[in-house]
PDB file of C-alpha atoms and ligand atoms in Angstrom:
ATOM      1  CA  UNK Q   2     -30.744  14.271  26.225  1.00 94.00           C
ATOM      2  CA  UNK Q   3     -28.358  12.323  25.371  1.00 97.00           C
ATOM      3  CA  UNK Q   4     -26.660  12.360  21.814  1.00 98.00           C
ATOM      4  CA  UNK Q   5     -23.823  10.322  20.265  1.00 98.00           C
ATOM      5  CA  UNK Q   6     -21.416  12.486  17.798  1.00 98.00           C
ATOM      6  CA  UNK Q   7     -19.558  10.451  15.368  1.00 98.00           C
ATOM      7  CA  UNK Q   8     -17.282  11.408  12.412  1.00 98.00           C
ATOM      8  CA  UNK Q   9     -13.053  10.593  11.827  1.00 98.00           C
ATOM      9  CA  UNK Q  10     -10.508  12.877  13.283  1.00 97.00           C
ATOM     10  CA  UNK Q  11     -11.008  16.503  12.660  1.00 96.00           C
ATOM     11  CA  UNK Q  12     -13.900  16.503  11.454  1.00 97.00           C
ATOM     12  CA  UNK Q  13     -15.037  18.994  13.999  1.00 96.00           C
ATOM     13  CA  UNK Q  14     -17.380  16.579  16.989  1.00 98.00           C
ATOM     14  CA  UNK Q  15     -15.366  19.229  19.672  1.00 97.00           C
ATOM     15  CA  UNK Q  16     -16.361  22.166  18.179  1.00 97.00           C
ATOM     16  CA  UNK Q  17     -19.551  21.361  18.038  1.00 98.00           C
ATOM     17  CA  UNK Q  18     -20.002  19.673  21.173  1.00 98.00           C
ATOM     18  CA  UNK Q  19     -19.132  22.773  23.177  1.00 98.00           C
ATOM     19  CA  UNK Q  20     -21.398  24.520  21.010  1.00 97.00           C
ATOM     20  CA  UNK Q  21     -24.399  21.620  22.421  1.00 97.00           C
ATOM     21  CA  UNK Q  22     -23.284  21.690  25.812  1.00 97.00           C
ATOM     22  CA  UNK Q  23     -24.394  25.705  26.152  1.00 95.00           C
ATOM     23  CA  UNK Q  24     -27.451  25.558  24.250  1.00 95.00           C
ATOM     24  CA  UNK Q  25     -28.654  22.269  25.737  1.00 95.00           C
ATOM     25  CA  UNK Q  26     -27.460  22.242  29.298  1.00 95.00           C
ATOM     26  CA  UNK Q  27     -25.563  18.794  28.603  1.00 97.00           C
ATOM     27  CA  UNK Q  28     -22.112  17.276  29.597  1.00 98.00           C
ATOM     28  CA  UNK Q  29     -19.671  16.716  26.390  1.00 98.00           C
ATOM     29  CA  UNK Q  30     -17.835  13.316  27.039  1.00 98.00           C
ATOM     30  CA  UNK Q  31     -14.367  13.373  24.956  1.00 98.00           C
ATOM     31  CA  UNK Q  32     -13.338   9.662  25.357  1.00 98.00           C
ATOM     32  CA  UNK Q  33      -9.943  11.040  23.904  1.00 97.00           C
ATOM     33  CA  UNK Q  34      -9.619  13.988  26.470  1.00 97.00           C
ATOM     34  CA  UNK Q  35     -10.451  11.740  29.382  1.00 98.00           C
ATOM     35  CA  UNK Q  36      -7.779   9.576  28.406  1.00 98.00           C
ATOM     36  CA  UNK Q  37      -5.054  12.633  27.753  1.00 97.00           C
ATOM     37  CA  UNK Q  38      -5.730  13.515  31.732  1.00 97.00           C
ATOM     38  CA  UNK Q  39      -4.852  10.323  32.567  1.00 97.00           C
ATOM     39  CA  UNK Q  40      -1.237  10.649  30.955  1.00 97.00           C
ATOM     40  CA  UNK Q  41      -0.996  14.035  32.141  1.00 96.00           C
ATOM     41  CA  UNK Q  42      -1.825  12.640  35.611  1.00 98.00           C
ATOM     42  CA  UNK Q  43       0.971   9.914  35.069  1.00 97.00           C
ATOM     43  CA  UNK Q  44      -1.519   7.015  36.216  1.00 97.00           C
ATOM     44  CA  UNK Q  45      -1.265   3.342  35.319  1.00 96.00           C
ATOM     45  CA  UNK Q  46      -3.767   3.715  32.806  1.00 96.00           C
ATOM     46  CA  UNK Q  47      -2.199   6.881  31.210  1.00 97.00           C
ATOM     47  CA  UNK Q  48       1.068   4.904  30.538  1.00 96.00           C
ATOM     48  CA  UNK Q  49      -1.242   2.026  28.983  1.00 95.00           C
ATOM     49  CA  UNK Q  50      -2.764   4.187  26.772  1.00 97.00           C
ATOM     50  CA  UNK Q  51       0.051   6.482  25.805  1.00 97.00           C
ATOM     51  CA  UNK Q  52       1.819   4.394  23.149  1.00 96.00           C
ATOM     52  CA  UNK Q  53      -1.343   2.889  21.553  1.00 98.00           C
ATOM     53  CA  UNK Q  54      -2.887   6.522  21.124  1.00 98.00           C
ATOM     54  CA  UNK Q  55       0.823   7.908  19.707  1.00 97.00           C
ATOM     55  CA  UNK Q  56       0.416   4.573  17.878  1.00 97.00           C
ATOM     56  CA  UNK Q  57      -2.713   5.943  16.043  1.00 97.00           C
ATOM     57  CA  UNK Q  58      -4.339   2.307  17.701  1.00 98.00           C
ATOM     58  CA  UNK Q  59      -7.719   1.987  19.856  1.00 98.00           C
ATOM     59  CA  UNK Q  60      -7.486   1.885  23.763  1.00 98.00           C
ATOM     60  CA  UNK Q  61      -9.193  -1.838  24.174  1.00 98.00           C
ATOM     61  CA  UNK Q  62     -12.746  -1.932  24.391  1.00 98.00           C
ATOM     62  CA  UNK Q  63     -13.447  -2.795  28.139  1.00 97.00           C
ATOM     63  CA  UNK Q  64     -10.876   0.067  29.198  1.00 97.00           C
ATOM     64  CA  UNK Q  65     -13.043   2.498  27.169  1.00 98.00           C
ATOM     65  CA  UNK Q  66     -16.292   0.802  28.602  1.00 98.00           C
ATOM     66  CA  UNK Q  67     -15.008   0.790  32.166  1.00 97.00           C
ATOM     67  CA  UNK Q  68     -14.608   4.239  31.923  1.00 97.00           C
ATOM     68  CA  UNK Q  69     -17.454   5.881  30.630  1.00 97.00           C
ATOM     69  CA  UNK Q  70     -19.946   3.231  32.737  1.00 96.00           C
ATOM     70  CA  UNK Q  71     -18.283   5.745  35.994  1.00 95.00           C
ATOM     71  CA  UNK Q  72     -18.114   8.659  34.646  1.00 97.00           C
ATOM     72  CA  UNK Q  73     -22.357   8.439  33.220  1.00 97.00           C
ATOM     73  CA  UNK Q  74     -22.495   8.026  36.943  1.00 95.00           C
ATOM     74  CA  UNK Q  75     -21.803  11.749  37.845  1.00 97.00           C
ATOM     75  CA  UNK Q  76     -23.738  14.239  38.989  1.00 96.00           C
ATOM     76  CA  UNK Q  77     -22.631  16.680  35.846  1.00 96.00           C
ATOM     77  CA  UNK Q  78     -24.363  14.266  33.934  1.00 96.00           C
ATOM     78  CA  UNK Q  79     -27.722  14.148  35.049  1.00 94.00           C
ATOM     79  CA  UNK Q  80     -29.078  16.413  32.562  1.00 94.00           C
ATOM     80  CA  UNK Q  81     -27.871  14.769  29.690  1.00 96.00           C
ATOM     81  CA  UNK Q  82     -24.265  13.480  27.707  1.00 98.00           C
ATOM     82  CA  UNK Q  83     -22.723  14.320  24.266  1.00 98.00           C
ATOM     83  CA  UNK Q  84     -20.639  11.231  23.663  1.00 98.00           C
ATOM     84  CA  UNK Q  85     -17.717  12.587  22.199  1.00 98.00           C
ATOM     85  CA  UNK Q  86     -15.447  10.076  20.775  1.00 98.00           C
ATOM     86  CA  UNK Q  87     -17.571   7.124  22.112  1.00 98.00           C
ATOM     87  CA  UNK Q  88     -18.634   4.489  21.044  1.00 98.00           C
ATOM     88  CA  UNK Q  89     -15.691   3.732  18.531  1.00 98.00           C
ATOM     89  CA  UNK Q  90     -16.759   0.190  17.808  1.00 98.00           C
ATOM     90  CA  UNK Q  91     -19.365  -1.977  17.405  1.00 96.00           C
ATOM     91  CA  UNK Q  92     -18.654  -3.697  20.682  1.00 97.00           C
ATOM     92  CA  UNK Q  93     -19.005  -0.345  22.783  1.00 98.00           C
ATOM     93  CA  UNK Q  94     -22.115   0.785  21.051  1.00 96.00           C
ATOM     94  CA  UNK Q  95     -23.794  -2.160  21.937  1.00 96.00           C
ATOM     95  CA  UNK Q  96     -22.471  -1.853  25.824  1.00 97.00           C
ATOM     96  CA  UNK Q  97     -23.435   1.910  25.256  1.00 97.00           C
ATOM     97  CA  UNK Q  98     -27.060   0.403  24.717  1.00 95.00           C
ATOM     98  CA  UNK Q  99     -26.783  -1.668  28.054  1.00 95.00           C
ATOM     99  CA  UNK Q 100     -25.690   1.394  29.747  1.00 95.00           C
ATOM    100  CA  UNK Q 101     -28.166   3.867  28.936  1.00 95.00           C
ATOM    101  CA  UNK Q 102     -31.014   1.154  28.272  1.00 92.00           C
ATOM    102  CA  UNK Q 103     -30.759   0.245  32.296  1.00 92.00           C
ATOM    103  CA  UNK Q 104     -31.048   3.960  33.362  1.00 90.00           C
ATOM    104  CA  UNK Q 105     -33.849   4.388  31.058  1.00 90.00           C
ATOM    105  CA  UNK Q 106     -32.306   7.422  29.577  1.00 90.00           C
ATOM    106  CA  UNK Q 107     -31.573   6.239  25.747  1.00 89.00           C
ATOM    107  CA  UNK Q 108     -29.766   8.211  22.798  1.00 95.00           C
ATOM    108  CA  UNK Q 109     -32.028  10.508  21.368  1.00 95.00           C
ATOM    109  CA  UNK Q 110     -29.558  11.294  18.272  1.00 97.00           C
ATOM    110  CA  UNK Q 111     -26.701  10.243  16.115  1.00 98.00           C
ATOM    111  CA  UNK Q 112     -25.213  12.507  14.408  1.00 98.00           C
ATOM    112  CA  UNK Q 113     -22.627  11.654  11.997  1.00 98.00           C
ATOM    113  CA  UNK Q 114     -20.059  14.013  10.536  1.00 98.00           C
ATOM    114  CA  UNK Q 115     -19.139  13.700   6.832  1.00 98.00           C
ATOM    115  CA  UNK Q 116     -15.577  14.268   5.879  1.00 98.00           C
ATOM    116  CA  UNK Q 117     -13.725  14.710   2.735  1.00 98.00           C
ATOM    117  CA  UNK Q 118      -9.795  12.550   4.149  1.00 98.00           C
ATOM    118  CA  UNK Q 119      -7.985  14.562   2.454  1.00 98.00           C
ATOM    119  CA  UNK Q 120      -9.373  18.170   3.577  1.00 97.00           C
ATOM    120  CA  UNK Q 121      -8.779  16.735   6.599  1.00 98.00           C
ATOM    121  CA  UNK Q 122      -5.179  16.401   6.422  1.00 98.00           C
ATOM    122  CA  UNK Q 123      -4.854  19.771   5.156  1.00 97.00           C
ATOM    123  CA  UNK Q 124      -6.944  20.932   8.110  1.00 96.00           C
ATOM    124  CA  UNK Q 125      -4.688  18.780  10.179  1.00 97.00           C
ATOM    125  CA  UNK Q 126      -1.164  20.597   8.910  1.00 97.00           C
ATOM    126  CA  UNK Q 127      -2.889  23.711   9.251  1.00 96.00           C
ATOM    127  CA  UNK Q 128      -3.582  23.267  12.671  1.00 95.00           C
ATOM    128  CA  UNK Q 129       0.245  21.833  13.709  1.00 97.00           C
ATOM    129  CA  UNK Q 130       1.133  25.077  12.484  1.00 97.00           C
ATOM    130  CA  UNK Q 131      -0.923  27.081  14.596  1.00 97.00           C
ATOM    131  CA  UNK Q 132      -0.489  25.385  17.770  1.00 97.00           C
ATOM    132  CA  UNK Q 133       3.625  25.359  17.225  1.00 97.00           C
ATOM    133  CA  UNK Q 134       3.105  29.341  16.236  1.00 98.00           C
ATOM    134  CA  UNK Q 135       1.255  29.229  19.711  1.00 97.00           C
ATOM    135  CA  UNK Q 136       4.254  27.694  21.529  1.00 97.00           C
ATOM    136  CA  UNK Q 137       1.841  25.166  22.724  1.00 96.00           C
ATOM    137  CA  UNK Q 138       3.075  21.520  22.642  1.00 94.00           C
ATOM    138  CA  UNK Q 139       1.469  19.318  19.716  1.00 95.00           C
ATOM    139  CA  UNK Q 140      -0.125  16.102  20.062  1.00 94.00           C
ATOM    140  CA  UNK Q 141       1.927  13.088  20.045  1.00 93.00           C
ATOM    141  CA  UNK Q 142      -0.883  11.477  17.445  1.00 96.00           C
ATOM    142  CA  UNK Q 143      -0.702  14.553  15.415  1.00 96.00           C
ATOM    143  CA  UNK Q 144       1.503  14.248  12.966  1.00 96.00           C
ATOM    144  CA  UNK Q 145       0.465  13.264   9.088  1.00 97.00           C
ATOM    145  CA  UNK Q 146       1.370   9.255   9.356  1.00 97.00           C
ATOM    146  CA  UNK Q 147      -0.243   8.819  12.557  1.00 98.00           C
ATOM    147  CA  UNK Q 148      -3.375  10.750  11.573  1.00 98.00           C
ATOM    148  CA  UNK Q 149      -3.821   8.908   8.453  1.00 98.00           C
ATOM    149  CA  UNK Q 150      -3.364   5.566  10.514  1.00 98.00           C
ATOM    150  CA  UNK Q 151      -6.768   7.454  13.086  1.00 98.00           C
ATOM    151  CA  UNK Q 152      -8.609   7.768   9.435  1.00 98.00           C
ATOM    152  CA  UNK Q 153      -7.786   4.236   8.892  1.00 98.00           C
ATOM    153  CA  UNK Q 154      -8.631   2.813  11.726  1.00 98.00           C
ATOM    154  CA  UNK Q 155     -12.146   5.303  11.666  1.00 98.00           C
ATOM    155  CA  UNK Q 156     -12.877   3.237   8.079  1.00 98.00           C
ATOM    156  CA  UNK Q 157     -12.478   0.064   9.621  1.00 98.00           C
ATOM    157  CA  UNK Q 158     -13.520  -0.013  13.555  1.00 98.00           C
ATOM    158  CA  UNK Q 159     -15.918   3.020  13.746  1.00 98.00           C
ATOM    159  CA  UNK Q 160     -17.621   3.459  10.127  1.00 97.00           C
ATOM    160  CA  UNK Q 161     -18.697  -0.122  10.747  1.00 97.00           C
ATOM    161  CA  UNK Q 162     -20.750   1.161  13.651  1.00 96.00           C
ATOM    162  CA  UNK Q 163     -23.058   3.437  11.496  1.00 97.00           C
ATOM    163  CA  UNK Q 164     -25.192   1.040   9.861  1.00 95.00           C
ATOM    164  CA  UNK Q 165     -26.177  -0.416  13.172  1.00 91.00           C
ATOM    165  CA  UNK Q 166     -27.741   3.071  14.539  1.00 94.00           C
ATOM    166  CA  UNK Q 167     -29.074   3.294  10.613  1.00 94.00           C
ATOM    167  CA  UNK Q 168     -31.558   0.670  11.910  1.00 91.00           C
ATOM    168  CA  UNK Q 169     -32.597   2.140  15.212  1.00 90.00           C
ATOM    169  CA  UNK Q 170     -33.775   5.225  12.936  1.00 93.00           C
ATOM    170  CA  UNK Q 171     -31.489   7.559  14.992  1.00 95.00           C
ATOM    171  CA  UNK Q 172     -28.874   8.569  12.268  1.00 97.00           C
ATOM    172  CA  UNK Q 173     -28.581  11.580  11.379  1.00 98.00           C
ATOM    173  CA  UNK Q 174     -25.877  12.718   8.711  1.00 98.00           C
ATOM    174  CA  UNK Q 175     -24.242  16.677   8.760  1.00 98.00           C
ATOM    175  CA  UNK Q 176     -21.491  18.045   6.486  1.00 97.00           C
ATOM    176  CA  UNK Q 177     -18.461  17.682   8.801  1.00 97.00           C
ATOM    177  CA  UNK Q 178     -16.953  20.299   5.793  1.00 97.00           C
ATOM    178  CA  UNK Q 179     -18.942  23.192   6.275  1.00 97.00           C
ATOM    179  CA  UNK Q 180     -18.916  26.228   8.020  1.00 97.00           C
ATOM    180  CA  UNK Q 181     -18.642  26.036  12.359  1.00 97.00           C
ATOM    181  CA  UNK Q 182     -21.817  27.745  12.461  1.00 98.00           C
ATOM    182  CA  UNK Q 183     -23.538  25.871   9.780  1.00 98.00           C
ATOM    183  CA  UNK Q 184     -22.650  22.663  11.274  1.00 98.00           C
ATOM    184  CA  UNK Q 185     -24.515  24.099  14.527  1.00 98.00           C
ATOM    185  CA  UNK Q 186     -27.479  25.523  12.615  1.00 97.00           C
ATOM    186  CA  UNK Q 187     -27.348  21.870  10.958  1.00 97.00           C
ATOM    187  CA  UNK Q 188     -27.447  20.080  13.901  1.00 98.00           C
ATOM    188  CA  UNK Q 189     -29.924  22.217  15.988  1.00 97.00           C
ATOM    189  CA  UNK Q 190     -32.541  21.974  13.212  1.00 96.00           C
ATOM    190  CA  UNK Q 191     -32.599  17.888  13.567  1.00 95.00           C
ATOM    191  CA  UNK Q 192     -32.833  18.387  16.886  1.00 95.00           C
ATOM    192  CA  UNK Q 193     -36.259  20.062  16.420  1.00 86.00           C
TER     193      UNK Q 193
HETATM  194  P1  ADP A 225      -9.405  12.264  17.375  1.00 89.14           P
HETATM  195  O1  ADP A 225     -11.148  12.294  17.419  1.00 89.14           O
HETATM  196  O2  ADP A 225      -8.717  13.540  16.788  1.00 89.14           O
HETATM  197  O3  ADP A 225      -8.838  10.720  16.979  1.00 89.14           O
HETATM  198  P2  ADP A 225      -9.362  11.681  20.393  1.00 89.14           P
HETATM  199  O4  ADP A 225      -8.846  12.531  21.386  1.00 89.14           O
HETATM  200  O5  ADP A 225     -11.032  11.231  20.043  1.00 89.14           O
HETATM  201  O6  ADP A 225      -9.119  11.731  18.720  1.00 89.14           O
HETATM  202  O7  ADP A 225      -9.190  10.490  20.260  1.00 89.14           O
HETATM  203  C1  ADP A 225      -7.572  10.092  20.422  1.00 89.14           C
HETATM  204  C2  ADP A 225      -7.327   8.630  20.768  1.00 89.14           C
HETATM  205  O8  ADP A 225      -7.374   8.063  22.182  1.00 89.14           O
HETATM  206  C3  ADP A 225      -7.700   7.388  19.703  1.00 89.14           C
HETATM  207  O9  ADP A 225      -7.026   7.328  18.521  1.00 89.14           O
HETATM  208  C4  ADP A 225      -7.760   6.715  20.286  1.00 89.14           C
HETATM  209  O10 ADP A 225      -6.169   5.923  20.710  1.00 89.14           O
HETATM  210  C5  ADP A 225      -8.189   6.805  21.956  1.00 89.14           C
HETATM  211  N1  ADP A 225      -9.558   6.756  21.584  1.00 89.14           N
HETATM  212  C6  ADP A 225     -10.018   8.108  22.399  1.00 89.14           C
HETATM  213  N2  ADP A 225     -11.255   7.310  22.521  1.00 89.14           N
HETATM  214  C7  ADP A 225     -11.274   5.765  22.309  1.00 89.14           C
HETATM  215  C8  ADP A 225     -12.778   5.004  22.554  1.00 89.14           C
HETATM  216  N3  ADP A 225     -14.049   5.596  22.370  1.00 89.14           N
HETATM  217  N4  ADP A 225     -12.030   3.721  22.003  1.00 89.14           N
HETATM  218  C9  ADP A 225     -10.782   3.634  21.993  1.00 89.14           C
HETATM  219  N5  ADP A 225      -9.613   4.532  22.010  1.00 89.14           N
HETATM  220  C10 ADP A 225      -9.773   5.802  22.261  1.00 89.14           C
END
């Protein structure tokens, strides 16, 4: 079973992806985490991606599609994947359809996390405070200005994917402002 989680930054996709991994034995693929691993490893790709990410912009479709294409071939993806942060453009969505179509393993559901932007900014601020209090490093793109930029990029480049999936009948909306437990219940219910 393949699932796609779509929603603005901070809407809780990663948290729900972890829960779904446990329940359904799927593999979460977070393209944000994959890019941050490239940065931590100091690869050429990581170096290129860091400046783009820190500005709140999107890494190119070619790079992201290539990254996902090779990753889903690995053994840990055999039972299915939870796509978290991919696709983020209509171009990526079409490329993913083609990829999964070839494998004969289409998408079972696309879950949209509906969220209020100002609440997301408040959540970000408390997350930054907690990270600092825990003595951990704050992400380069986790400051209010860049976060607002990411929200705008979501609206302009990622939200246009939604009508595309609506047309396929696969799109389900969940309330990203509800508690972690309630969102999780909603998702389980829609997956049947
Ligand atoms: P969030 O969901 O909180 O915005 P992510 O960790 O998913 O954070 O992504 C962080 C950054 O990584 C994005 O702002 C973007 O620069 C880059 N990125 C992640 N996934 C993609 C993607 N599919 N296409 C383009 N850029 C991406």
